[in-house]
PDB file of C-alpha atoms in Angstrom:
ATOM      1  CA  MET A 169     -23.640-210.486  79.166  1.00 75.00           C
ATOM      2  CA  THR A 170     -24.189-213.901  80.823  1.00 78.00           C
ATOM      3  CA  ASN A 171     -26.532-214.470  83.477  1.00 77.00           C
ATOM      4  CA  GLN A 172     -23.613-215.112  86.088  1.00 80.00           C
ATOM      5  CA  GLU A 173     -22.278-211.840  85.160  1.00 82.00           C
ATOM      6  CA  PHE A 174     -25.464-210.019  85.397  1.00 83.00           C
ATOM      7  CA  GLU A 175     -26.167-211.678  88.540  1.00 84.00           C
ATOM      8  CA  ASN A 176     -22.672-210.323  89.823  1.00 83.00           C
ATOM      9  CA  ILE A 177     -23.640-206.757  88.921  1.00 82.00           C
ATOM     10  CA  ILE A 178     -26.661-206.995  90.934  1.00 83.00           C
ATOM     11  CA  LYS A 179     -25.047-208.520  93.922  1.00 82.00           C
ATOM     12  CA  LYS A 180     -22.657-205.912  94.087  1.00 80.00           C
ATOM     13  CA  SER A 181     -25.185-202.924  93.029  1.00 79.00           C
ATOM     14  CA  LEU A 182     -27.158-204.431  95.954  1.00 79.00           C
ATOM     15  CA  LYS A 183     -24.105-204.831  98.588  1.00 74.00           C
ATOM     16  CA  THR A 184     -23.962-201.937 100.713  1.00 66.00           C
ATOM     17  CA  ASN A 185     -21.088-200.662 102.669  1.00 59.00           C
ATOM     18  CA  ALA A 186     -23.671-198.883 105.023  1.00 60.00           C
ATOM     19  CA  SER A 187     -22.466-199.544 108.630  1.00 62.00           C
ATOM     20  CA  PRO A 188     -24.885-199.087 110.989  1.00 63.00           C
ATOM     21  CA  ASP A 189     -24.717-196.355 113.702  1.00 63.00           C
ATOM     22  CA  ARG A 190     -26.367-198.621 116.208  1.00 61.00           C
ATOM     23  CA  GLY A 191     -27.060-198.097 119.654  1.00 63.00           C
ATOM     24  CA  SER A 192     -25.354-200.304 122.232  1.00 67.00           C
ATOM     25  CA  PHE A 193     -26.803-203.349 123.455  1.00 69.00           C
ATOM     26  CA  SER A 194     -27.153-202.281 126.850  1.00 69.00           C
ATOM     27  CA  HIS A 195     -29.095-199.074 125.418  1.00 69.00           C
ATOM     28  CA  LEU A 196     -31.345-201.648 123.752  1.00 71.00           C
ATOM     29  CA  LEU A 197     -31.545-203.407 127.230  1.00 70.00           C
ATOM     30  CA  SER A 198     -32.222-200.694 129.214  1.00 70.00           C
ATOM     31  CA  ILE A 199     -35.081-199.769 126.702  1.00 66.00           C
ATOM     32  CA  LEU A 200     -36.355-203.168 127.107  1.00 65.00           C
ATOM     33  CA  ASN A 201     -36.572-202.891 131.050  1.00 64.00           C
ATOM     34  CA  ASN A 202     -38.170-199.471 131.038  1.00 61.00           C
ATOM     35  CA  PRO A 203     -41.094-199.709 128.975  1.00 53.00           C
ATOM     36  CA  VAL A 204     -41.685-195.695 129.395  1.00 49.00           C
ATOM     37  CA  THR A 205     -39.060-194.940 127.013  1.00 48.00           C
ATOM     38  CA  GLU A 206     -39.228-197.894 124.609  1.00 48.00           C
ATOM     39  CA  THR A 207     -37.954-197.817 121.024  1.00 49.00           C
ATOM     40  CA  LYS A 208     -37.287-194.830 118.978  1.00 49.00           C
ATOM     41  CA  GLN A 209     -40.433-196.111 116.989  1.00 48.00           C
ATOM     42  CA  VAL A 210     -42.293-195.514 119.981  1.00 45.00           C
ATOM     43  CA  ARG A 211     -40.399-192.198 120.618  1.00 45.00           C
ATOM     44  CA  TYR A 212     -42.552-190.851 117.641  1.00 44.00           C
ATOM     45  CA  SER A 213     -45.622-191.854 119.163  1.00 44.00           C
ATOM     46  CA  ILE A 214     -44.711-189.445 122.084  1.00 45.00           C
ATOM     47  CA  GLN A 215     -45.506-186.366 120.350  1.00 50.00           C
ATOM     48  CA  THR A 216     -47.062-182.685 120.605  1.00 58.00           C
ATOM     49  CA  PRO A 217     -50.625-181.889 119.548  1.00 62.00           C
ATOM     50  CA  THR A 218     -49.690-180.154 116.317  1.00 66.00           C
ATOM     51  CA  SER A 219     -47.300-183.108 115.184  1.00 62.00           C
ATOM     52  CA  ASN A 220     -50.271-185.401 116.210  1.00 66.00           C
ATOM     53  CA  ILE A 221     -52.400-183.766 113.963  1.00 73.00           C
ATOM     54  CA  ILE A 222     -49.771-183.676 111.320  1.00 73.00           C
ATOM     55  CA  SER A 223     -49.336-187.372 111.530  1.00 68.00           C
ATOM     56  CA  ARG A 224     -53.124-187.818 111.527  1.00 72.00           C
ATOM     57  CA  ILE A 225     -53.325-186.229 108.256  1.00 75.00           C
ATOM     58  CA  THR A 226     -50.313-188.022 106.710  1.00 72.00           C
ATOM     59  CA  SER A 227     -51.911-191.498 108.212  1.00 70.00           C
ATOM     60  CA  PHE A 228     -55.303-190.364 106.445  1.00 70.00           C
ATOM     61  CA  ILE A 229     -53.305-189.210 102.887  1.00 71.00           C
ATOM     62  CA  SER A 230     -52.062-193.011 103.251  1.00 69.00           C
ATOM     63  CA  ILE A 231     -54.922-194.385 103.717  1.00 66.00           C
ATOM     64  CA  TRP A 232     -56.806-192.385 100.938  1.00 65.00           C
ATOM     65  CA  ARG A 233     -53.715-193.358  98.814  1.00 64.00           C
ATOM     66  CA  SER A 234     -53.563-197.015  99.826  1.00 62.00           C
ATOM     67  CA  ASN A 235     -57.222-197.556  99.074  1.00 62.00           C
ATOM     68  CA  ARG A 236     -57.729-194.968  96.450  1.00 61.00           C
ATOM     69  CA  ILE A 237     -58.964-197.919  93.951  1.00 62.00           C
ATOM     70  CA  ILE A 238     -61.954-198.460  96.506  1.00 68.00           C
ATOM     71  CA  LEU A 239     -62.516-194.797  97.661  1.00 71.00           C
ATOM     72  CA  VAL A 240     -62.427-193.466  94.246  1.00 74.00           C
ATOM     73  CA  PRO A 241     -65.382-195.088  92.820  1.00 78.00           C
ATOM     74  CA  SER A 242     -67.344-194.916  96.390  1.00 80.00           C
ATOM     75  CA  PHE A 243     -66.506-191.103  95.940  1.00 81.00           C
ATOM     76  CA  ILE A 244     -67.963-190.915  92.466  1.00 86.00           C
ATOM     77  CA  LEU A 245     -71.106-192.825  93.343  1.00 87.00           C
ATOM     78  CA  LEU A 246     -71.626-190.414  95.811  1.00 89.00           C
ATOM     79  CA  LEU A 247     -71.120-187.417  94.140  1.00 89.00           C
ATOM     80  CA  PHE A 248     -73.791-188.974  91.413  1.00 89.00           C
ATOM     81  CA  ILE A 249     -76.337-189.642  94.102  1.00 89.00           C
ATOM     82  CA  GLY A 250     -75.859-186.032  95.444  1.00 88.00           C
ATOM     83  CA  ILE A 251     -76.390-184.718  92.104  1.00 87.00           C
ATOM     84  CA  PHE A 252     -79.183-186.700  91.488  1.00 84.00           C
ATOM     85  CA  SER A 253     -81.177-186.173  94.461  1.00 82.00           C
ATOM     86  CA  LEU A 254     -80.431-182.366  94.179  1.00 80.00           C
ATOM     87  CA  SER A 255     -81.998-182.108  90.526  1.00 77.00           C
ATOM     88  CA  MET A 256     -84.932-184.262  92.064  1.00 72.00           C
ATOM     89  CA  HIS A 257     -85.348-181.755  94.702  1.00 68.00           C
ATOM     90  CA  THR A 258     -84.932-178.818  92.096  1.00 65.00           C
ATOM     91  CA  THR A 259     -87.512-180.094  89.817  1.00 67.00           C
ATOM     92  CA  THR A 260     -90.277-180.312  92.563  1.00 68.00           C
ATOM     93  CA  TYR A 261     -89.136-176.780  93.452  1.00 70.00           C
ATOM     94  CA  GLY A 262     -89.553-175.720  89.866  1.00 71.00           C
ATOM     95  CA  SER A 263     -92.933-177.303  89.389  1.00 76.00           C
ATOM     96  CA  SER A 264     -94.199-175.772  92.432  1.00 78.00           C
ATOM     97  CA  ILE A 265     -93.198-172.505  91.074  1.00 79.00           C
ATOM     98  CA  GLU A 266     -94.665-173.255  87.713  1.00 80.00           C
ATOM     99  CA  GLN A 267     -98.153-174.190  88.979  1.00 83.00           C
ATOM    100  CA  LEU A 268     -97.858-170.626  91.128  1.00 84.00           C
ATOM    101  CA  ALA A 269     -97.192-168.893  87.859  1.00 84.00           C
ATOM    102  CA  GLN A 270    -100.068-170.591  86.214  1.00 83.00           C
ATOM    103  CA  LYS A 271    -102.632-169.766  89.009  1.00 82.00           C
ATOM    104  CA  ASP A 272    -101.336-165.969  88.801  1.00 81.00           C
ATOM    105  CA  GLU A 273    -102.138-166.019  85.037  1.00 79.00           C
ATOM    106  CA  SER A 274    -105.471-166.965  85.612  1.00 79.00           C
ATOM    107  CA  ILE A 275    -106.148-164.515  88.353  1.00 78.00           C
ATOM    108  CA  LYS A 276    -104.913-161.844  85.981  1.00 74.00           C
ATOM    109  CA  GLU A 277    -107.337-163.129  83.097  1.00 74.00           C
ATOM    110  CA  LEU A 278    -110.238-162.942  85.502  1.00 71.00           C
ATOM    111  CA  ALA A 279    -109.489-159.341  86.200  1.00 67.00           C
ATOM    112  CA  ILE A 280    -109.558-158.344  82.389  1.00 65.00           C
ATOM    113  CA  VAL A 281    -112.528-156.277  82.225  1.00 58.00           C
ATOM    114  CA  ASP A 282    -113.872-156.167  78.577  1.00 58.00           C
ATOM    115  CA  ASP A 283    -116.560-152.983  78.448  1.00 57.00           C
ATOM    116  CA  ASP A 284    -117.986-154.724  75.725  1.00 59.00           C
ATOM    117  CA  ASP A 285    -118.857-157.642  77.181  1.00 57.00           C
ATOM    118  CA  PRO A 286    -122.738-157.702  77.191  1.00 57.00           C
ATOM    119  CA  ALA A 287    -122.754-159.915  80.483  1.00 55.00           C
ATOM    120  CA  LEU A 288    -120.688-156.731  82.134  1.00 54.00           C
ATOM    121  CA  SER A 289    -122.910-154.097  81.108  1.00 53.00           C
ATOM    122  CA  ILE A 290    -124.786-152.172  83.552  1.00 54.00           C
ATOM    123  CA  THR A 291    -128.385-151.802  83.059  1.00 54.00           C
ATOM    124  CA  GLY A 292    -129.067-149.070  85.786  1.00 51.00           C
ATOM    125  CA  PHE A 293    -128.496-148.427  89.373  1.00 55.00           C
ATOM    126  CA  ASP A 294    -131.106-146.517  91.517  1.00 58.00           C
ATOM    127  CA  GLU A 295    -132.175-143.780  88.912  1.00 58.00           C
ATOM    128  CA  PRO A 296    -135.556-143.427  88.773  1.00 57.00           C
ATOM    129  CA  ASP A 297    -137.316-144.573  85.499  1.00 59.00           C
ATOM    130  CA  ILE A 298    -138.934-141.292  84.366  1.00 59.00           C
ATOM    131  CA  ASN A 299    -141.729-142.892  82.493  1.00 61.00           C
ATOM    132  CA  ASP A 300    -142.650-144.126  86.043  1.00 60.00           C
ATOM    133  CA  LEU A 301    -145.801-141.503  86.878  1.00 59.00           C
ATOM    134  CA  SER A 302    -146.523-142.878  90.569  1.00 60.00           C
ATOM    135  CA  ILE A 303    -142.881-141.314  91.506  1.00 55.00           C
ATOM    136  CA  LEU A 304    -143.659-137.916  90.111  1.00 54.00           C
ATOM    137  CA  GLN A 305    -146.774-137.996  91.863  1.00 57.00           C
ATOM    138  CA  ASN A 306    -145.409-138.512  95.102  1.00 56.00           C
ATOM    139  CA  ASP A 307    -143.077-135.737  94.478  1.00 53.00           C
ATOM    140  CA  LEU A 308    -145.614-133.297  94.316  1.00 51.00           C
TER     141      LEU A 308
ATOM    142  CA  MET B 267     -23.530-215.362 105.907  1.00 52.00           C
ATOM    143  CA  LYS B 268     -20.864-218.007 105.321  1.00 53.00           C
ATOM    144  CA  GLU B 269     -19.190-216.621 108.435  1.00 53.00           C
ATOM    145  CA  VAL B 270     -22.020-216.857 110.445  1.00 50.00           C
ATOM    146  CA  ASP B 271     -22.453-220.390 109.261  1.00 58.00           C
ATOM    147  CA  GLU B 272     -18.933-221.244 110.440  1.00 60.00           C
ATOM    148  CA  ASN B 273     -19.710-220.437 113.977  1.00 65.00           C
ATOM    149  CA  GLN B 274     -23.219-221.920 113.727  1.00 71.00           C
ATOM    150  CA  GLU B 275     -22.675-224.236 117.051  1.00 76.00           C
ATOM    151  CA  HIS B 276     -21.033-221.451 118.746  1.00 80.00           C
ATOM    152  CA  LEU B 277     -23.881-219.713 118.071  1.00 79.00           C
ATOM    153  CA  LYS B 278     -26.308-222.305 119.288  1.00 80.00           C
ATOM    154  CA  SER B 279     -24.638-222.127 122.505  1.00 83.00           C
ATOM    155  CA  LEU B 280     -24.849-218.671 122.834  1.00 84.00           C
ATOM    156  CA  ILE B 281     -28.571-218.765 121.806  1.00 84.00           C
ATOM    157  CA  LEU B 282     -29.315-221.388 124.369  1.00 83.00           C
ATOM    158  CA  LEU B 283     -27.619-219.241 127.036  1.00 85.00           C
ATOM    159  CA  ALA B 284     -29.719-216.074 125.837  1.00 83.00           C
ATOM    160  CA  LYS B 285     -33.038-218.247 125.775  1.00 81.00           C
ATOM    161  CA  ALA B 286     -32.037-219.225 129.428  1.00 82.00           C
ATOM    162  CA  GLY B 287     -32.042-214.813 129.890  1.00 80.00           C
ATOM    163  CA  ASP B 288     -28.382-214.536 129.777  1.00 83.00           C
ATOM    164  CA  ASP B 289     -27.784-211.018 128.481  1.00 82.00           C
ATOM    165  CA  LYS B 290     -24.099-211.296 127.715  1.00 84.00           C
ATOM    166  CA  ALA B 291     -24.617-214.092 125.407  1.00 85.00           C
ATOM    167  CA  PHE B 292     -27.563-212.245 123.773  1.00 86.00           C
ATOM    168  CA  GLU B 293     -25.401-209.302 123.225  1.00 86.00           C
ATOM    169  CA  GLU B 294     -22.786-211.575 121.452  1.00 86.00           C
ATOM    170  CA  VAL B 295     -25.866-212.984 119.376  1.00 86.00           C
ATOM    171  CA  TYR B 296     -27.031-209.106 118.883  1.00 87.00           C
ATOM    172  CA  ASN B 297     -23.376-208.382 117.592  1.00 85.00           C
ATOM    173  CA  THR B 298     -23.410-211.243 114.994  1.00 85.00           C
ATOM    174  CA  TYR B 299     -27.057-210.492 113.512  1.00 87.00           C
ATOM    175  CA  TYR B 300     -27.477-206.931 113.699  1.00 88.00           C
ATOM    176  CA  THR B 301     -25.432-205.926 110.700  1.00 85.00           C
ATOM    177  CA  PRO B 302     -26.767-208.629 108.382  1.00 87.00           C
ATOM    178  CA  LEU B 303     -30.614-207.703 109.419  1.00 89.00           C
ATOM    179  CA  TYR B 304     -29.585-204.118 109.263  1.00 88.00           C
ATOM    180  CA  ARG B 305     -28.383-204.214 105.519  1.00 84.00           C
ATOM    181  CA  TYR B 306     -31.390-206.144 104.765  1.00 88.00           C
ATOM    182  CA  ILE B 307     -33.670-203.722 106.140  1.00 89.00           C
ATOM    183  CA  PHE B 308     -31.986-200.671 104.671  1.00 85.00           C
ATOM    184  CA  THR B 309     -31.813-202.173 101.086  1.00 84.00           C
ATOM    185  CA  ARG B 310     -35.536-202.123 101.327  1.00 85.00           C
ATOM    186  CA  VAL B 311     -36.557-199.034 103.255  1.00 85.00           C
ATOM    187  CA  LYS B 312     -33.370-196.993 101.747  1.00 80.00           C
ATOM    188  CA  ASN B 313     -33.472-194.694 104.926  1.00 82.00           C
ATOM    189  CA  ARG B 314     -30.727-194.955 107.629  1.00 81.00           C
ATOM    190  CA  GLN B 315     -32.476-193.667 110.529  1.00 83.00           C
ATOM    191  CA  GLU B 316     -35.632-195.689 109.573  1.00 86.00           C
ATOM    192  CA  ALA B 317     -33.640-198.798 109.028  1.00 86.00           C
ATOM    193  CA  GLU B 318     -31.876-198.450 112.424  1.00 86.00           C
ATOM    194  CA  ASP B 319     -35.025-197.920 114.073  1.00 86.00           C
ATOM    195  CA  ILE B 320     -36.638-200.886 112.586  1.00 90.00           C
ATOM    196  CA  THR B 321     -33.728-203.301 113.417  1.00 90.00           C
ATOM    197  CA  ALA B 322     -33.772-202.075 117.193  1.00 88.00           C
ATOM    198  CA  THR B 323     -37.384-202.922 116.964  1.00 89.00           C
ATOM    199  CA  ALA B 324     -36.878-206.559 115.427  1.00 91.00           C
ATOM    200  CA  PHE B 325     -33.977-207.042 118.156  1.00 89.00           C
ATOM    201  CA  MET B 326     -36.551-206.023 120.991  1.00 88.00           C
ATOM    202  CA  LYS B 327     -39.058-208.728 119.551  1.00 89.00           C
ATOM    203  CA  ILE B 328     -36.191-211.361 119.400  1.00 89.00           C
ATOM    204  CA  TRP B 329     -35.290-210.706 122.754  1.00 85.00           C
ATOM    205  CA  LYS B 330     -38.963-210.982 123.957  1.00 84.00           C
ATOM    206  CA  SER B 331     -39.647-214.288 121.887  1.00 85.00           C
ATOM    207  CA  ILE B 332     -36.311-215.999 122.048  1.00 84.00           C
ATOM    208  CA  SER B 333     -37.295-217.968 125.027  1.00 81.00           C
ATOM    209  CA  SER B 334     -40.159-219.340 123.238  1.00 80.00           C
ATOM    210  CA  TRP B 335     -38.347-220.200 120.050  1.00 80.00           C
ATOM    211  CA  ASP B 336     -37.900-223.643 119.218  1.00 79.00           C
ATOM    212  CA  MET B 337     -34.437-224.214 117.518  1.00 76.00           C
ATOM    213  CA  ASN B 338     -35.150-227.730 116.506  1.00 77.00           C
ATOM    214  CA  HIS B 339     -37.902-226.556 114.056  1.00 79.00           C
ATOM    215  CA  THR B 340     -36.220-223.225 112.754  1.00 79.00           C
ATOM    216  CA  SER B 341     -32.717-222.285 112.179  1.00 82.00           C
ATOM    217  CA  PRO B 342     -31.307-219.176 113.876  1.00 84.00           C
ATOM    218  CA  ILE B 343     -31.015-217.489 110.440  1.00 86.00           C
ATOM    219  CA  SER B 344     -34.314-218.182 109.637  1.00 87.00           C
ATOM    220  CA  PHE B 345     -35.743-217.143 112.984  1.00 89.00           C
ATOM    221  CA  PHE B 346     -33.975-213.801 113.087  1.00 90.00           C
ATOM    222  CA  PHE B 347     -34.759-212.904 109.550  1.00 92.00           C
ATOM    223  CA  THR B 348     -38.285-213.955 109.875  1.00 92.00           C
ATOM    224  CA  VAL B 349     -38.658-211.646 112.863  1.00 92.00           C
ATOM    225  CA  ALA B 350     -36.945-208.830 110.691  1.00 92.00           C
ATOM    226  CA  ARG B 351     -39.109-209.336 107.583  1.00 92.00           C
ATOM    227  CA  ASN B 352     -42.499-209.369 109.722  1.00 92.00           C
ATOM    228  CA  THR B 353     -41.222-205.942 111.805  1.00 92.00           C
ATOM    229  CA  LEU B 354     -40.698-204.834 107.941  1.00 90.00           C
ATOM    230  CA  ILE B 355     -43.899-205.766 107.069  1.00 90.00           C
ATOM    231  CA  ASP B 356     -45.567-203.837 109.733  1.00 90.00           C
ATOM    232  CA  TYR B 357     -43.517-200.957 109.136  1.00 90.00           C
ATOM    233  CA  PHE B 358     -44.762-200.988 105.258  1.00 87.00           C
ATOM    234  CA  ARG B 359     -48.325-201.614 106.573  1.00 86.00           C
ATOM    235  CA  LYS B 360     -48.361-198.433 109.007  1.00 83.00           C
ATOM    236  CA  ASN B 361     -46.253-196.462 106.086  1.00 78.00           C
ATOM    237  CA  ALA B 362     -47.915-197.545 103.027  1.00 69.00           C
ATOM    238  CA  HIS B 363     -46.850-194.116 101.421  1.00 60.00           C
ATOM    239  CA  LYS B 364     -43.111-194.989 102.015  1.00 59.00           C
ATOM    240  CA  GLU B 365     -43.215-198.116  99.873  1.00 57.00           C
ATOM    241  CA  ILE B 366     -42.893-196.164  97.040  1.00 60.00           C
ATOM    242  CA  VAL B 367     -39.523-195.024  96.749  1.00 61.00           C
ATOM    243  CA  SER B 368     -38.344-192.169  94.010  1.00 65.00           C
ATOM    244  CA  ASP B 369     -35.854-192.489  91.423  1.00 67.00           C
ATOM    245  CA  GLU B 370     -33.962-189.602  93.284  1.00 66.00           C
ATOM    246  CA  VAL B 371     -33.823-191.054  96.474  1.00 67.00           C
ATOM    247  CA  ILE B 372     -32.744-194.544  94.813  1.00 67.00           C
ATOM    248  CA  MET B 373     -29.799-192.499  93.088  1.00 67.00           C
ATOM    249  CA  GLN B 374     -28.924-190.855  96.313  1.00 67.00           C
ATOM    250  CA  TYR B 375     -28.859-194.278  97.997  1.00 67.00           C
ATOM    251  CA  ALA B 376     -26.546-195.450  94.902  1.00 65.00           C
ATOM    252  CA  GLU B 377     -24.190-192.505  95.662  1.00 65.00           C
ATOM    253  CA  GLU B 378     -23.932-193.041  99.333  1.00 67.00           C
ATOM    254  CA  ASN B 379     -23.975-196.612 100.263  1.00 65.00           C
ATOM    255  CA  GLY B 380     -21.975-198.338  97.303  1.00 62.00           C
ATOM    256  CA  ASP B 381     -19.879-201.125  98.168  1.00 59.00           C
ATOM    257  CA  SER B 382     -16.450-199.347  98.874  1.00 56.00           C
ATOM    258  CA  ASP B 383     -14.491-202.836  98.406  1.00 58.00           C
ATOM    259  CA  ASN B 384     -15.697-202.779  94.596  1.00 51.00           C
ATOM    260  CA  GLU B 385     -14.225-200.007  92.432  1.00 53.00           C
ATOM    261  CA  SER B 386     -15.568-201.950  89.060  1.00 63.00           C
ATOM    262  CA  ILE B 387     -18.842-200.890  89.673  1.00 72.00           C
ATOM    263  CA  SER B 388     -19.872-197.131  88.597  1.00 77.00           C
ATOM    264  CA  VAL B 389     -22.597-195.330  90.786  1.00 75.00           C
ATOM    265  CA  GLU B 390     -24.746-194.787  87.286  1.00 79.00           C
ATOM    266  CA  LEU B 391     -24.559-198.555  86.866  1.00 80.00           C
ATOM    267  CA  ARG B 392     -25.502-199.093  90.441  1.00 80.00           C
ATOM    268  CA  GLY B 393     -28.428-196.417  90.390  1.00 80.00           C
ATOM    269  CA  ALA B 394     -29.667-198.300  86.981  1.00 82.00           C
ATOM    270  CA  ILE B 395     -29.825-201.755  88.894  1.00 83.00           C
ATOM    271  CA  LEU B 396     -31.456-200.188  91.885  1.00 83.00           C
ATOM    272  CA  GLN B 397     -34.137-198.723  89.892  1.00 82.00           C
ATOM    273  CA  ALA B 398     -34.983-201.763  87.908  1.00 85.00           C
ATOM    274  CA  VAL B 399     -34.774-203.896  91.254  1.00 85.00           C
ATOM    275  CA  SER B 400     -37.505-201.032  92.615  1.00 84.00           C
ATOM    276  CA  GLN B 401     -39.867-202.065  89.603  1.00 85.00           C
ATOM    277  CA  LEU B 402     -40.046-205.408  90.646  1.00 88.00           C
ATOM    278  CA  SER B 403     -43.057-206.791  92.264  1.00 88.00           C
ATOM    279  CA  GLU B 404     -42.849-206.981  96.344  1.00 86.00           C
ATOM    280  CA  ASP B 405     -42.088-210.928  96.178  1.00 88.00           C
ATOM    281  CA  GLN B 406     -39.445-210.335  93.664  1.00 91.00           C
ATOM    282  CA  GLN B 407     -37.838-207.628  95.423  1.00 89.00           C
ATOM    283  CA  GLU B 408     -37.942-209.329  98.647  1.00 90.00           C
ATOM    284  CA  ILE B 409     -36.300-212.503  97.538  1.00 92.00           C
ATOM    285  CA  ILE B 410     -33.648-210.562  95.069  1.00 91.00           C
ATOM    286  CA  THR B 411     -32.510-208.662  98.383  1.00 88.00           C
ATOM    287  CA  LEU B 412     -32.568-211.622 100.720  1.00 90.00           C
ATOM    288  CA  PHE B 413     -30.769-213.570  98.215  1.00 91.00           C
ATOM    289  CA  TYR B 414     -27.987-210.909  97.210  1.00 88.00           C
ATOM    290  CA  THR B 415     -27.423-208.817 100.234  1.00 84.00           C
ATOM    291  CA  ASN B 416     -26.953-211.714 102.692  1.00 83.00           C
ATOM    292  CA  ASP B 417     -26.028-214.662 100.485  1.00 85.00           C
ATOM    293  CA  LEU B 418     -29.098-216.600 102.106  1.00 89.00           C
ATOM    294  CA  THR B 419     -29.822-220.000  99.990  1.00 90.00           C
ATOM    295  CA  TYR B 420     -33.234-220.909  98.401  1.00 92.00           C
ATOM    296  CA  LYS B 421     -33.926-223.003 101.660  1.00 91.00           C
ATOM    297  CA  GLU B 422     -33.496-220.277 104.116  1.00 90.00           C
ATOM    298  CA  ILE B 423     -35.628-217.861 102.032  1.00 92.00           C
ATOM    299  CA  ALA B 424     -38.172-220.194 101.927  1.00 93.00           C
ATOM    300  CA  GLU B 425     -38.177-220.790 105.512  1.00 90.00           C
ATOM    301  CA  ILE B 426     -38.204-216.924 106.206  1.00 90.00           C
ATOM    302  CA  THR B 427     -41.009-216.402 103.735  1.00 90.00           C
ATOM    303  CA  GLY B 428     -42.950-219.431 104.634  1.00 90.00           C
ATOM    304  CA  LYS B 429     -43.061-220.725 101.000  1.00 91.00           C
ATOM    305  CA  LYS B 430     -41.806-223.576  99.043  1.00 92.00           C
ATOM    306  CA  GLU B 431     -38.227-223.844  97.932  1.00 92.00           C
ATOM    307  CA  ASP B 432     -39.336-224.351  94.282  1.00 93.00           C
ATOM    308  CA  ALA B 433     -41.290-221.259  94.216  1.00 94.00           C
ATOM    309  CA  ILE B 434     -38.847-219.038  95.557  1.00 94.00           C
ATOM    310  CA  ARG B 435     -36.451-220.543  92.818  1.00 94.00           C
ATOM    311  CA  GLN B 436     -38.807-219.855  90.316  1.00 94.00           C
ATOM    312  CA  THR B 437     -39.693-216.190  91.471  1.00 93.00           C
ATOM    313  CA  HIS B 438     -35.876-215.753  91.476  1.00 93.00           C
ATOM    314  CA  SER B 439     -35.560-216.797  88.329  1.00 92.00           C
ATOM    315  CA  ARG B 440     -38.303-214.481  86.866  1.00 92.00           C
ATOM    316  CA  ALA B 441     -36.985-211.711  88.804  1.00 91.00           C
ATOM    317  CA  ILE B 442     -33.747-211.863  86.921  1.00 91.00           C
ATOM    318  CA  LYS B 443     -35.398-212.229  83.554  1.00 90.00           C
ATOM    319  CA  ARG B 444     -37.288-209.250  84.341  1.00 90.00           C
ATOM    320  CA  LEU B 445     -34.416-207.417  85.832  1.00 88.00           C
ATOM    321  CA  ARG B 446     -32.573-207.956  82.520  1.00 88.00           C
ATOM    322  CA  ASP B 447     -35.623-206.620  80.454  1.00 86.00           C
ATOM    323  CA  LEU B 448     -35.620-203.525  82.699  1.00 84.00           C
ATOM    324  CA  TYR B 449     -32.032-203.029  82.712  1.00 77.00           C
ATOM    325  CA  LYS B 450     -31.075-200.292  80.360  1.00 61.00           C
ATOM    326  CA  TYR B 451     -27.452-199.218  80.898  1.00 54.00           C
TER     327      TYR B 451
END
């Protein structure tokens, strides 16, 4: 197929029989003279609250789609920062618990009483020494 | 646009009257340029309702700015198509998600809006070409559309797009080459 033939096919493909169902010129003029009614495009902006919400969501999605090249890496970066800060927080919290556990362990160790420990052997309370004669005499 | 060129002088006088605020003269200009502008816009957006809205908005802009338009500096075709192009750019900016047209929409467009005068081209062939065109870059699509839907010259397209004529010629040639690569029928 020559270039000319190919271009003819393109031309025929792009040519359209679409005839516009246009509004009359007087209608356009009335719109121009009355800015309240404006064009059909402006008509879209006169919306109910629900359609406003929908259009906002749609525009947000379109912004997201058009700027995803910037937004996606930013989002991933933010996610990493979030995870990192959370892990830091967890580590501090974990180390505090560890310290508390160690303290607890040392307290428990102190609380264990060894009966054979000579340092802890009880030598006596207030029992009188039977060899102490002075006491006996007093009793008499 | 050949028929428009033939009546260039008549149109110029009408435009002069419209510039002076003559509604009737502007109506004639409107009737002459509405269909070429609509077809250019419709080929780009592939949606009848939206094409009509954009064309109406373009004519509102033309009406508002016609008094300040310097006819010695810009030709009528360039002026009208430049306004239409800018309106289309605004539309795509506000509706970025609509710029990507699905294959389904293209095929539907091919079926519904084929040139009735031409029986030698099938819907499948038309669909294949339109799909290939939709895969071109924005610049290439624009030039191909302006070149083939309204028979505009390189010079006129250069005026409309604000680019050099050589650049338009080069982009057109690259677009044709790419279309030949993409065309699989």
